[in-house]
Short mmCIF file of C-alpha atoms and ligand atoms in Angstrom, two decimals:
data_model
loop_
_atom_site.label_atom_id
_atom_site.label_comp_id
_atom_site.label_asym_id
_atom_site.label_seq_id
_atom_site.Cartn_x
_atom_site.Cartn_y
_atom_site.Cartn_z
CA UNK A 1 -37.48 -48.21 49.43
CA UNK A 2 -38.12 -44.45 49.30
CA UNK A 3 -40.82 -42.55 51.76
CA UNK A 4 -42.27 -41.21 48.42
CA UNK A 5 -42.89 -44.16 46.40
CA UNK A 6 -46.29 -45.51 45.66
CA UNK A 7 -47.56 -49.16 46.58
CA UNK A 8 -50.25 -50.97 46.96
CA UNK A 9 -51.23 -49.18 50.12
CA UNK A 10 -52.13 -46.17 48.31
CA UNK A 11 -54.43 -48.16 45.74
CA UNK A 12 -57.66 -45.65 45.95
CA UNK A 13 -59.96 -48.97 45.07
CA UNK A 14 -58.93 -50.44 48.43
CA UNK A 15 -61.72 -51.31 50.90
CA UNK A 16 -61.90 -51.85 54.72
CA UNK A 17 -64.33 -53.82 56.79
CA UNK A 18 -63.47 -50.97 59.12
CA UNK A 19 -67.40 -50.01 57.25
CA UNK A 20 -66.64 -45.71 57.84
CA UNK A 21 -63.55 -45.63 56.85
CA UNK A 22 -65.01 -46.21 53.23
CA UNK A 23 -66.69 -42.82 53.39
CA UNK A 24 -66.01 -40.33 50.54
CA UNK A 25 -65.80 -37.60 52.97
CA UNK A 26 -63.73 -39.14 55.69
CA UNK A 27 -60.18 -37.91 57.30
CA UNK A 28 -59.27 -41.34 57.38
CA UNK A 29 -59.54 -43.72 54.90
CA UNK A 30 -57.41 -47.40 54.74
CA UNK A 31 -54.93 -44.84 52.49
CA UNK A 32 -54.29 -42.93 55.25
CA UNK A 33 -53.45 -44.75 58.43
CA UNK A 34 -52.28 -42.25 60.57
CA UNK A 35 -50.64 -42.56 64.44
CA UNK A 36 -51.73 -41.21 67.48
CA UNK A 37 -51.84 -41.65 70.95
CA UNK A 38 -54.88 -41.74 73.05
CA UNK A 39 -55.92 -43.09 76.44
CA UNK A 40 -59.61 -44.28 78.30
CA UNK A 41 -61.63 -41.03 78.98
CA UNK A 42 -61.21 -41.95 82.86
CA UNK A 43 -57.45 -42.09 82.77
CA UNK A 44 -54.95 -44.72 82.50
CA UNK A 45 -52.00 -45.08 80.73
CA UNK A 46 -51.11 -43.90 76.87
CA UNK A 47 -51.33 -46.46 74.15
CA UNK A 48 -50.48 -46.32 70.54
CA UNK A 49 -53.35 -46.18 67.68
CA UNK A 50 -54.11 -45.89 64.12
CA UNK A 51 -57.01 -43.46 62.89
CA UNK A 52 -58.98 -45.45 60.77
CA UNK A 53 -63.15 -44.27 59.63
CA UNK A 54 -64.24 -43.23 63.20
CA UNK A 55 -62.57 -45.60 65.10
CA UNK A 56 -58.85 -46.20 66.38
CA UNK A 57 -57.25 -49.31 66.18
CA UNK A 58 -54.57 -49.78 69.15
CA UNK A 59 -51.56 -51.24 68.00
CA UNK A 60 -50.69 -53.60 71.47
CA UNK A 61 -54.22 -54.81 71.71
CA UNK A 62 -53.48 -55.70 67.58
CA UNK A 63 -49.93 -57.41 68.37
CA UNK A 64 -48.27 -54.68 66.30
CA UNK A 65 -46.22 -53.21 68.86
CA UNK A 66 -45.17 -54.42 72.07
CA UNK A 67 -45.89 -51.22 74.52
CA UNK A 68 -47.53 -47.49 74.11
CA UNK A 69 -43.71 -46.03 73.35
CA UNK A 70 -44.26 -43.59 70.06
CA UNK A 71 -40.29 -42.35 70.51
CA UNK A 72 -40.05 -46.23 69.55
CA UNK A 73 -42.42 -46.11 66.54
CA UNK A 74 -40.73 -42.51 65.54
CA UNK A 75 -37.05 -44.07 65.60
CA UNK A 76 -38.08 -46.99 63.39
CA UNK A 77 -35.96 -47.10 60.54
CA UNK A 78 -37.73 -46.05 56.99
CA UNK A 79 -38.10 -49.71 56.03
CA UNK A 80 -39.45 -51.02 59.20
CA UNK A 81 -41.91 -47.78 59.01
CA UNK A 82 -43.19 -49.12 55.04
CA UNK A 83 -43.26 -52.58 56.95
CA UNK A 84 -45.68 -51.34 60.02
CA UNK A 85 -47.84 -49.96 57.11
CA UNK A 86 -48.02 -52.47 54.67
CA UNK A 87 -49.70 -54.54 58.00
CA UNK A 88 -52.04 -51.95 58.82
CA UNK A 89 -52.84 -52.02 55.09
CA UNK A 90 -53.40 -55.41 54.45
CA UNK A 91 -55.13 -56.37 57.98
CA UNK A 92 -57.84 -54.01 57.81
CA UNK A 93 -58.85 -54.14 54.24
CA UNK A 94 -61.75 -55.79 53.14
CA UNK A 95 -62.03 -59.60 53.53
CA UNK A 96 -58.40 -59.71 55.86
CA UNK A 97 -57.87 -62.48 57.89
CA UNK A 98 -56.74 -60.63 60.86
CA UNK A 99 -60.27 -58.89 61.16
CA UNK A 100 -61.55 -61.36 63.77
CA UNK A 101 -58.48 -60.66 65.67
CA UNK A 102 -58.16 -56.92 65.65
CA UNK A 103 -61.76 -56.01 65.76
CA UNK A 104 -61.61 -56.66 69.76
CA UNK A 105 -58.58 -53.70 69.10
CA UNK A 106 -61.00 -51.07 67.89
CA UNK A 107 -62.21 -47.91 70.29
CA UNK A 108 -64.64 -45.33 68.41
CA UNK A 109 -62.73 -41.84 68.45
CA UNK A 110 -65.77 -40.82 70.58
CA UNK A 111 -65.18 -43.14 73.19
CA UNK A 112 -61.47 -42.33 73.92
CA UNK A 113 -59.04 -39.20 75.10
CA UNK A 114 -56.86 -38.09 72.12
CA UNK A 115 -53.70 -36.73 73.67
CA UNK A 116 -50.57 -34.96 71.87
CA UNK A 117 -49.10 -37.84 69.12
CA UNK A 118 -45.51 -38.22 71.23
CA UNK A 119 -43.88 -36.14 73.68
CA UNK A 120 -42.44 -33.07 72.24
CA UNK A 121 -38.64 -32.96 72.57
CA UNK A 122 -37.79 -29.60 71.29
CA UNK A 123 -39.52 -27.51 69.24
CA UNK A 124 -38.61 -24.88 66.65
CA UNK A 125 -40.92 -22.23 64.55
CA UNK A 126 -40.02 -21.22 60.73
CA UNK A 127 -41.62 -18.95 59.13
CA UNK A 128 -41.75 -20.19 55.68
CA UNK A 129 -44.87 -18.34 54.00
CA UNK A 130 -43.39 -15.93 52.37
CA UNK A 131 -47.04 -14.40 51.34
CA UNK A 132 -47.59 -13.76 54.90
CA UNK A 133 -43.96 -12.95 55.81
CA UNK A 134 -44.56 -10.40 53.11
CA UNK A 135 -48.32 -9.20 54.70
CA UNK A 136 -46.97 -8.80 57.55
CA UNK A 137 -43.53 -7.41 56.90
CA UNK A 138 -45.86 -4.40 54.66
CA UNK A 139 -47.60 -3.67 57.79
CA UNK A 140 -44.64 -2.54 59.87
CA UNK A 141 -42.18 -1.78 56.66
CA UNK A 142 -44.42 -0.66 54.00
CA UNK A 143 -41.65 -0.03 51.34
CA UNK A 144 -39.38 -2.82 52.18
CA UNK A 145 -41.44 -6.15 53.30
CA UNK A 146 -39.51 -8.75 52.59
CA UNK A 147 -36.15 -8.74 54.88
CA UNK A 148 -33.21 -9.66 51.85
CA UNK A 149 -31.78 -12.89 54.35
CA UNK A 150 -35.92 -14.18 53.56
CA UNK A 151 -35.08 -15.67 50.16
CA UNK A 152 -31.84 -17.44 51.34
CA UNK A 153 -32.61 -18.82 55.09
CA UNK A 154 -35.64 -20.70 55.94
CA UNK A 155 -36.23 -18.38 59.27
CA UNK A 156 -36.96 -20.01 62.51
CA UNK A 157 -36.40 -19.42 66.28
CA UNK A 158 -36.66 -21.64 68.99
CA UNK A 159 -39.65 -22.38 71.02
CA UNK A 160 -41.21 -23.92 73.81
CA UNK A 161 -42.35 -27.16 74.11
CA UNK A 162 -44.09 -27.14 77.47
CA UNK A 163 -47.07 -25.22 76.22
CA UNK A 164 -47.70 -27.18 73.17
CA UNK A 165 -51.43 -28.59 73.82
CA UNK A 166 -53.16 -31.75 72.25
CA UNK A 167 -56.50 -30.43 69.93
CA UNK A 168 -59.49 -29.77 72.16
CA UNK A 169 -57.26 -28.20 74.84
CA UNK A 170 -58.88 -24.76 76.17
CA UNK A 171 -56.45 -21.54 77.25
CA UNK A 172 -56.68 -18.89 78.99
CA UNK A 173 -56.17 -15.55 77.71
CA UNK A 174 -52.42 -14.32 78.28
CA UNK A 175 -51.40 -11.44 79.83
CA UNK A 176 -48.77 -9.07 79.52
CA UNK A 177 -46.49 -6.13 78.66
CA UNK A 178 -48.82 -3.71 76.16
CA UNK A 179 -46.93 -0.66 75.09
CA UNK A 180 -49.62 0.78 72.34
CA UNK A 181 -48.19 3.41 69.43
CA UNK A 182 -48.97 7.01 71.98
CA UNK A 183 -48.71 5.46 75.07
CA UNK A 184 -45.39 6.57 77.24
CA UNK A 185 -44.65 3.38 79.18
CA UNK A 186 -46.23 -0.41 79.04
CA UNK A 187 -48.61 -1.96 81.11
CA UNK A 188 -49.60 -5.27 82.52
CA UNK A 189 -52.88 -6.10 80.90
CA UNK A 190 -55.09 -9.49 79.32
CA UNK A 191 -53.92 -9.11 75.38
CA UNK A 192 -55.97 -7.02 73.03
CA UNK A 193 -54.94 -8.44 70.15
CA UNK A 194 -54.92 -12.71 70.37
CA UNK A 195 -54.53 -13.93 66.67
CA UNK A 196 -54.27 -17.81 65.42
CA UNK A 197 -51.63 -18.87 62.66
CA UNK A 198 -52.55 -21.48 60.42
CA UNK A 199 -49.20 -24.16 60.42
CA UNK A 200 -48.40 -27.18 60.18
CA UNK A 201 -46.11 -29.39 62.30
CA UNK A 202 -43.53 -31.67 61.64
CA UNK A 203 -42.89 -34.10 63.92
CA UNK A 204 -39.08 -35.35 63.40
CA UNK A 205 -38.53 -38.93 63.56
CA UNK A 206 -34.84 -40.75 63.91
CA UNK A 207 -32.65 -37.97 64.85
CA UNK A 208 -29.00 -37.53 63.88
CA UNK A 209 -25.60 -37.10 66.02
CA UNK A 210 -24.59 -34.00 67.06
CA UNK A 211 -22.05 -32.53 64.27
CA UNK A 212 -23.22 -34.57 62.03
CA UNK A 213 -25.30 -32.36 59.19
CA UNK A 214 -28.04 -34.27 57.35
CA UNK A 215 -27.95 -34.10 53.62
CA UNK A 216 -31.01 -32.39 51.93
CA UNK A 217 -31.06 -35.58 50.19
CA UNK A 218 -31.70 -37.72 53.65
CA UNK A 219 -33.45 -35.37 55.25
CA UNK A 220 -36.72 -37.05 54.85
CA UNK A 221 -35.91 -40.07 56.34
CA UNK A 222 -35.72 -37.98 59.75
CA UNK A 223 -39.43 -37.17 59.30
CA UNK A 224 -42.34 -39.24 60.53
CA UNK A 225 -44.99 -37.53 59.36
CA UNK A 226 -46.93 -34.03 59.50
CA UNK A 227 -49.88 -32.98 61.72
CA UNK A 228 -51.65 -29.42 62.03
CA UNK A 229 -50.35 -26.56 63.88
CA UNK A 230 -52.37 -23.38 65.44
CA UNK A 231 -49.53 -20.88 67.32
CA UNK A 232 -51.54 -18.82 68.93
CA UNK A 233 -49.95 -15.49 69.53
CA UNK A 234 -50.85 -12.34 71.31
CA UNK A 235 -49.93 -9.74 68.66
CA UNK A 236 -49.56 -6.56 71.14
CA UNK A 237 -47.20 -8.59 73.49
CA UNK A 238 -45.18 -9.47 70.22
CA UNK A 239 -45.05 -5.84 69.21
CA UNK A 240 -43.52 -4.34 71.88
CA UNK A 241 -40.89 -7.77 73.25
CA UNK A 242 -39.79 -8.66 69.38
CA UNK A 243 -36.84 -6.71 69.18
CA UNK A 244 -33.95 -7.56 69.10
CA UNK A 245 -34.36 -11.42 69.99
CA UNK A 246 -37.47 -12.42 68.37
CA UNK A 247 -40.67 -13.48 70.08
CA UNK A 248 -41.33 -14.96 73.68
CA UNK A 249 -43.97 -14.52 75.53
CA UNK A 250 -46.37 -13.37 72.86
CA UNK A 251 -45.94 -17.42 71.39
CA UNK A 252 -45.44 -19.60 74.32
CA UNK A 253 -48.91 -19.39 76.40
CA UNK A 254 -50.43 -21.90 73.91
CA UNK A 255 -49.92 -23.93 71.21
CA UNK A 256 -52.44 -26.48 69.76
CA UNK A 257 -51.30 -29.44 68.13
CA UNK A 258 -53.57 -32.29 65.93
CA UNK A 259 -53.78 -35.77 67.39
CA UNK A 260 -52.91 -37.48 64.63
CA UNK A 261 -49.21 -37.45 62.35
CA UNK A 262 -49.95 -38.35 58.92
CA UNK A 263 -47.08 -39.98 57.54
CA UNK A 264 -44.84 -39.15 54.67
CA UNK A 265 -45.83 -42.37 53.48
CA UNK A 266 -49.17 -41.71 53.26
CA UNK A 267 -48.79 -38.33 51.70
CA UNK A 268 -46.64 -39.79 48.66
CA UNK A 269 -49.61 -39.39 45.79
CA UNK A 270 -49.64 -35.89 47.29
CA UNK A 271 -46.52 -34.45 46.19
CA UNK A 272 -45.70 -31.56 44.02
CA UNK A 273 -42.71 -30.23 42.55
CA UNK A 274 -40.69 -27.23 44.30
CA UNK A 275 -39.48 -24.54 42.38
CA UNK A 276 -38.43 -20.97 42.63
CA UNK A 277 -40.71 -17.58 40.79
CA UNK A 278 -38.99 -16.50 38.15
CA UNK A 279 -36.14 -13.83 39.20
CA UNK A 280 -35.85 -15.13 42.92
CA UNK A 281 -32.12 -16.50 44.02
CA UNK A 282 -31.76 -20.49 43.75
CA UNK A 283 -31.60 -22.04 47.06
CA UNK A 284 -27.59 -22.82 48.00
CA UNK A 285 -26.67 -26.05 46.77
CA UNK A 286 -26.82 -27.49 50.33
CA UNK A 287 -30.67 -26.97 50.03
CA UNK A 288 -31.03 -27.87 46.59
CA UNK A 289 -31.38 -31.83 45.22
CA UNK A 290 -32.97 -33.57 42.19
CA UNK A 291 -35.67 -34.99 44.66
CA UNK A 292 -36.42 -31.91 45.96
CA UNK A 293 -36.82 -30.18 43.18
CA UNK A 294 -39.17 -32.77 41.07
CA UNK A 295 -41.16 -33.77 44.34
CA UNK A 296 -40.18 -32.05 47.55
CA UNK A 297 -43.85 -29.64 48.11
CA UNK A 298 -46.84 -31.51 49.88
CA UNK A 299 -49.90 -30.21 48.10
CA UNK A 300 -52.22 -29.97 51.32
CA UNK A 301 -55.58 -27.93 51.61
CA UNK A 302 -55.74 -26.04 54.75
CA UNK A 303 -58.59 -24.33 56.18
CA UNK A 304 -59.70 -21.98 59.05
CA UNK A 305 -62.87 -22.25 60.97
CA UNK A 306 -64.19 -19.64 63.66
CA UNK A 307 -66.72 -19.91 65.84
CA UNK A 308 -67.76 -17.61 68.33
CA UNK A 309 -69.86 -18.09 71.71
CA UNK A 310 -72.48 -16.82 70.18
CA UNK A 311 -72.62 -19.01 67.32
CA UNK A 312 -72.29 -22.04 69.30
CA UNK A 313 -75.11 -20.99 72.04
CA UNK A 314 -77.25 -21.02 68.58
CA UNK A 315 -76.25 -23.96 67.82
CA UNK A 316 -74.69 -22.87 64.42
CA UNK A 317 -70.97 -25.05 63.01
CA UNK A 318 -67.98 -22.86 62.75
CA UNK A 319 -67.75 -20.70 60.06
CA UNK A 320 -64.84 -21.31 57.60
CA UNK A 321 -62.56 -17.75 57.17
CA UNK A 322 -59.58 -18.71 55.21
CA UNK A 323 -58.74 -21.24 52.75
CA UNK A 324 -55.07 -21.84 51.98
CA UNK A 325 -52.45 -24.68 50.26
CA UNK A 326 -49.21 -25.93 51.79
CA UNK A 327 -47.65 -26.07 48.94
CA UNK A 328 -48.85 -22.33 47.29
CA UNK A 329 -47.75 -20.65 50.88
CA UNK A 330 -44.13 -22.08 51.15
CA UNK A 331 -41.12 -20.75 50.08
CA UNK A 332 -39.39 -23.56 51.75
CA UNK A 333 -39.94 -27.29 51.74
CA UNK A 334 -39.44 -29.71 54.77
CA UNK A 335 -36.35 -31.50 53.50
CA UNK A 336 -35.06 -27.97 53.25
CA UNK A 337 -35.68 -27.33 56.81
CA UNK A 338 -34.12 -30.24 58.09
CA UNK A 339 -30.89 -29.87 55.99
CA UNK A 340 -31.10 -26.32 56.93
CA UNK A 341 -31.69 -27.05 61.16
CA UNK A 342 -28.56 -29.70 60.90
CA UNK A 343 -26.15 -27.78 58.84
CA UNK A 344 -24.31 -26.43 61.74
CA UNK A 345 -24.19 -29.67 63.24
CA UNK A 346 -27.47 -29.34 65.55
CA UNK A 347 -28.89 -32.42 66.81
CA UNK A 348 -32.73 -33.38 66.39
CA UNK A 349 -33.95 -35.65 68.57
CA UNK A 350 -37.40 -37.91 67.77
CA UNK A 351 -40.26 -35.98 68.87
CA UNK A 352 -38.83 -33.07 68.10
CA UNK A 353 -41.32 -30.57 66.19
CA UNK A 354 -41.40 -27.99 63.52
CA UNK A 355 -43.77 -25.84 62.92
CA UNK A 356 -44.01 -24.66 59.64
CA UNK A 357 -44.81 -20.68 60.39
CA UNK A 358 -47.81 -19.01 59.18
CA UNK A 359 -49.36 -20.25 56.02
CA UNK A 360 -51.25 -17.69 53.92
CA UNK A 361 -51.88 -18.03 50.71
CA UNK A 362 -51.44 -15.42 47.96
CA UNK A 363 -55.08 -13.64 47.46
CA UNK A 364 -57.87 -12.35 49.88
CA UNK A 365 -59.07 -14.95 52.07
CA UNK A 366 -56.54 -16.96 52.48
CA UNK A 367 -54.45 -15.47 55.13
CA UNK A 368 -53.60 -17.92 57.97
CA UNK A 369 -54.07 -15.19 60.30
CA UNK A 370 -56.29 -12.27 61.76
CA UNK A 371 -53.13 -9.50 61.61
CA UNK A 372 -53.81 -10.44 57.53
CA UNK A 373 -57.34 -10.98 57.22
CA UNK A 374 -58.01 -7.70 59.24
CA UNK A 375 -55.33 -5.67 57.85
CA UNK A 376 -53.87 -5.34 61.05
CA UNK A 377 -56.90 -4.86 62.82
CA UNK A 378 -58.23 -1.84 60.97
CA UNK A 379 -60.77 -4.16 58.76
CA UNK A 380 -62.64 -6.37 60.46
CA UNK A 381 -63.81 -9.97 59.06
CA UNK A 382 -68.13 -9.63 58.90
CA UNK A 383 -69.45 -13.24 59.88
CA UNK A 384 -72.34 -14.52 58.39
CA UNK A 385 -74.40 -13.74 61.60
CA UNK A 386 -73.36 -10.08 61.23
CA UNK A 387 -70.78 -10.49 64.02
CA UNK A 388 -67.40 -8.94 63.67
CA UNK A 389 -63.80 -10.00 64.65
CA UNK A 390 -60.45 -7.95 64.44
CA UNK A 391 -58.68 -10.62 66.61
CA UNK A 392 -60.43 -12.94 68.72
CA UNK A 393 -62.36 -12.74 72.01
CA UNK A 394 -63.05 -14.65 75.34
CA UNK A 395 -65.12 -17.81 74.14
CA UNK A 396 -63.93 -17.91 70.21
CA UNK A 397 -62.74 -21.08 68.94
CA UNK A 398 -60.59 -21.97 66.05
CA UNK A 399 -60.37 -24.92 64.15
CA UNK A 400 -57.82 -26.02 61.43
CA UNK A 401 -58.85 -28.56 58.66
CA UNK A 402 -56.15 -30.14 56.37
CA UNK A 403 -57.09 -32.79 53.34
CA UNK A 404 -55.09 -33.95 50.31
CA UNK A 405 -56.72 -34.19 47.27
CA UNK A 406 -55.72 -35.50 43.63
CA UNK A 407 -57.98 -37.14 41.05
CA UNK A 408 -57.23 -40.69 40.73
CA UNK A 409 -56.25 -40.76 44.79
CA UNK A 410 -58.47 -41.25 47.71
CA UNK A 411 -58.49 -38.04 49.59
CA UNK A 412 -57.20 -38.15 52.86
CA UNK A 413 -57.56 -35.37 56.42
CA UNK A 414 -55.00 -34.58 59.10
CA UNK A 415 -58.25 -34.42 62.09
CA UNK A 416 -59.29 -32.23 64.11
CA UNK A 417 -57.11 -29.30 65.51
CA UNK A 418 -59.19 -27.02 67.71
CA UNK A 419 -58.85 -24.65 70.72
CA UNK A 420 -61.04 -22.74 72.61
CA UNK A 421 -59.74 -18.84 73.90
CA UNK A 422 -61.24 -18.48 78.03
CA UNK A 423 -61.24 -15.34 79.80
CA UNK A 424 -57.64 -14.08 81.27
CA UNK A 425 -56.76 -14.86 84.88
CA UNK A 426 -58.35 -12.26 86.85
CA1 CA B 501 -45.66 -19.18 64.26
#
């Protein structure tokens, strides 16, 4: 069985007697079934669940699992994964046996604490939007934008997992070093310049043994599924630490992460194929396969939402200011950046996470980022309540939307991923 075949669990006519997870307009449908981990609002211990309408099913109050262990669930092999979903599938569609049994399983969303999906293990950052590696490359090298290693190494550095935050998680502004243009010598001081970057995350499933590179061809199976990614990042820190090692503290204050991964599984009627523009170098053979090539982009709508104190003390949603696609922004696909992470004989563990780097699209409006949208902060974005933003301040939130759409496929969404920027320690 391959992670991108279709089945019967992607059948768009299926029906649950879960009754909202047959809205049009819903995240997640009985096509989607993705896994989180949430707990009661009061506290307790971490169990497993399934997203399905506006409720979540828990898998050990179902029978499905035995405890609330998602390294367990991420190790499964790719079989016993298709397995685990063909029973979701079948027990909560329409008319299922099992529905007397697993409706005593099913919390509303509202009534529970969604916390990050699994523990992270370590986490790395590509940078694999080559629109905005090119937007932002023009604003520091204005006749040479696009580094030449871009186009044959899908760029990434290391990270840090400890500050990686489940969606709804508030953070303080950070502070440090600020060295502006005319200015001597730094200074300590709350960041001036606090952007968002639209990613997403990939949250690795079975890992592999250490010296043991895994083949573009396999590299899927070591995936569980995707989620959405916001990397917040202080862009004055990150101008004056980046060189020569890359960023540090400008990236590691804050990280928000969606609750829920949405497997590959359920993103197979949402592939694309991956190819190169005309006149760009072919990826090296050891990032190049038949599968990747015919199917290895996921064709995912992404979308940026601000809202500012002021718009919620009146009450009014947040305001969408960039649309983008997964597939449009990448240069690089994920099977690429697994062979790529393991070619040197690096091991990933399960848990591990990607993020995918900053995903702007090609045009105006659909930068993943305020550096882009407000040409590095000398244009700001207008809002539709006349407020403007060249990078965000105290009280701003951002949320990230993700869907999948094709005709003849029920549409499915990654969740919510949304954080909320409080005033710097004083
Ligand atoms: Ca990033």
């Amino acid at each position: 069985m391959n992670l991108q075949d279709i089945n019967e669990t992607h059948d768009p006519a299926l029906r649950s007697w879960v009754e909202s997870a047959n809205d049009e307009g819903g995240d997640f449908p009985l096509q989607n079934l993705p896994f989180g981990r949430f707990r009661d609002p009061a506290g307790g211990a971490l169990r497993l669940g399934v997203a399905i309408g506006d409720q979540v099913l828990d898998l050990q109050a179902a029978g499905l699992v035995p405890q609330g262990d998602m390294k367990q669930l991420l190790e499964c092999s790719a079989s016993e994964r298709q397995a685990l979903r063909l029973a979701l599938s079948r027990g909560l569609r329409a008319g299922s046996a099992q529905q007397a049994g697993w409706q005593p399983a099913l919390r509303p969303l509202s009534a529970v604490a969604l916390a990050l999906p699994c523990d992270i293990g370590d986490y790395t950052d590509f940078y694999v939007g080559i629109h905005h590696a090119t937007a932002v490359g023009r604003l520091f090298r204005p006749d040479n934008p696009l580094l030449p290693n871009y186009q044959w190494v899908p760029i990434g550095y290391h990270g840090r997992a400890s500050t990686i935050v489940p969606s709804g998680t508030d953070f303080r502004r950070p502070r440090g070093q600020i060295k502006g243009p005319d200015e001597a010598v730094p200074h300590l001081a709350p960041s001036q310049r606090l952007d968002l970057e639209l990613e997403l995350g990939v949250v690795v499933g079975r890992g592999n043994e250490r010296g043991e590179p895994v083949s573009i061809e396999e590299a899927e199976a070591h995936v569980f599924g995707l989620t959405l990614f916001n990397d917040w990042s202080a862009r004055d820190l990150q101008a004056w630490e980046y060189q020569p090692l890359g960023p540090f503290l400008s990236k590691n204050f804050a990280s928000t992460l969606s609750p829920w991964i949405v497997t590959l599984e359920a993103l197979a009627p949402f592939r694309r194929p991956f190819s190169r523009p005309a006149g760009d170098p072919q990826p090296l053979p050891y990032l190049s396969s038949g599968g990747n090539s015919a199917s290895g982009a996921f064709d995912i709508d992404l979308e940026v939402r601000l809202q500012t104190a002021r718009m919620r003390a009146a009450g009014n949603a947040a305001e969408t200011i960039s649309r983008s696609n997964f597939a449009e922004a990448a240069y690089w696909t994920v099977a690429q950046l697994v062979a790529h992470h393991t070619v040197n004989g690096c091991s990933l563990q399960a848990g591990d996470l990607f993020g995918s780097g900053t995903l702007s699209g090609p045009g105006a409006g659909q930068s993943g980022s305020l550096l882009e949208l407000s040409q590095g902060g000398k244009h700001p974005i207008t809002l539709a309540n006349g407020e403007q933003r060249s990078f965000l301040l105290d009280g701003d939130s951002i949320e990230l939307a993700g869907r999948c759409h094709r005709a003849g496929w029920r549409s499915i969404g990654f969740g919510p991923c949304v954080g909320q920027v409080l005033p710097a320690w004083a």
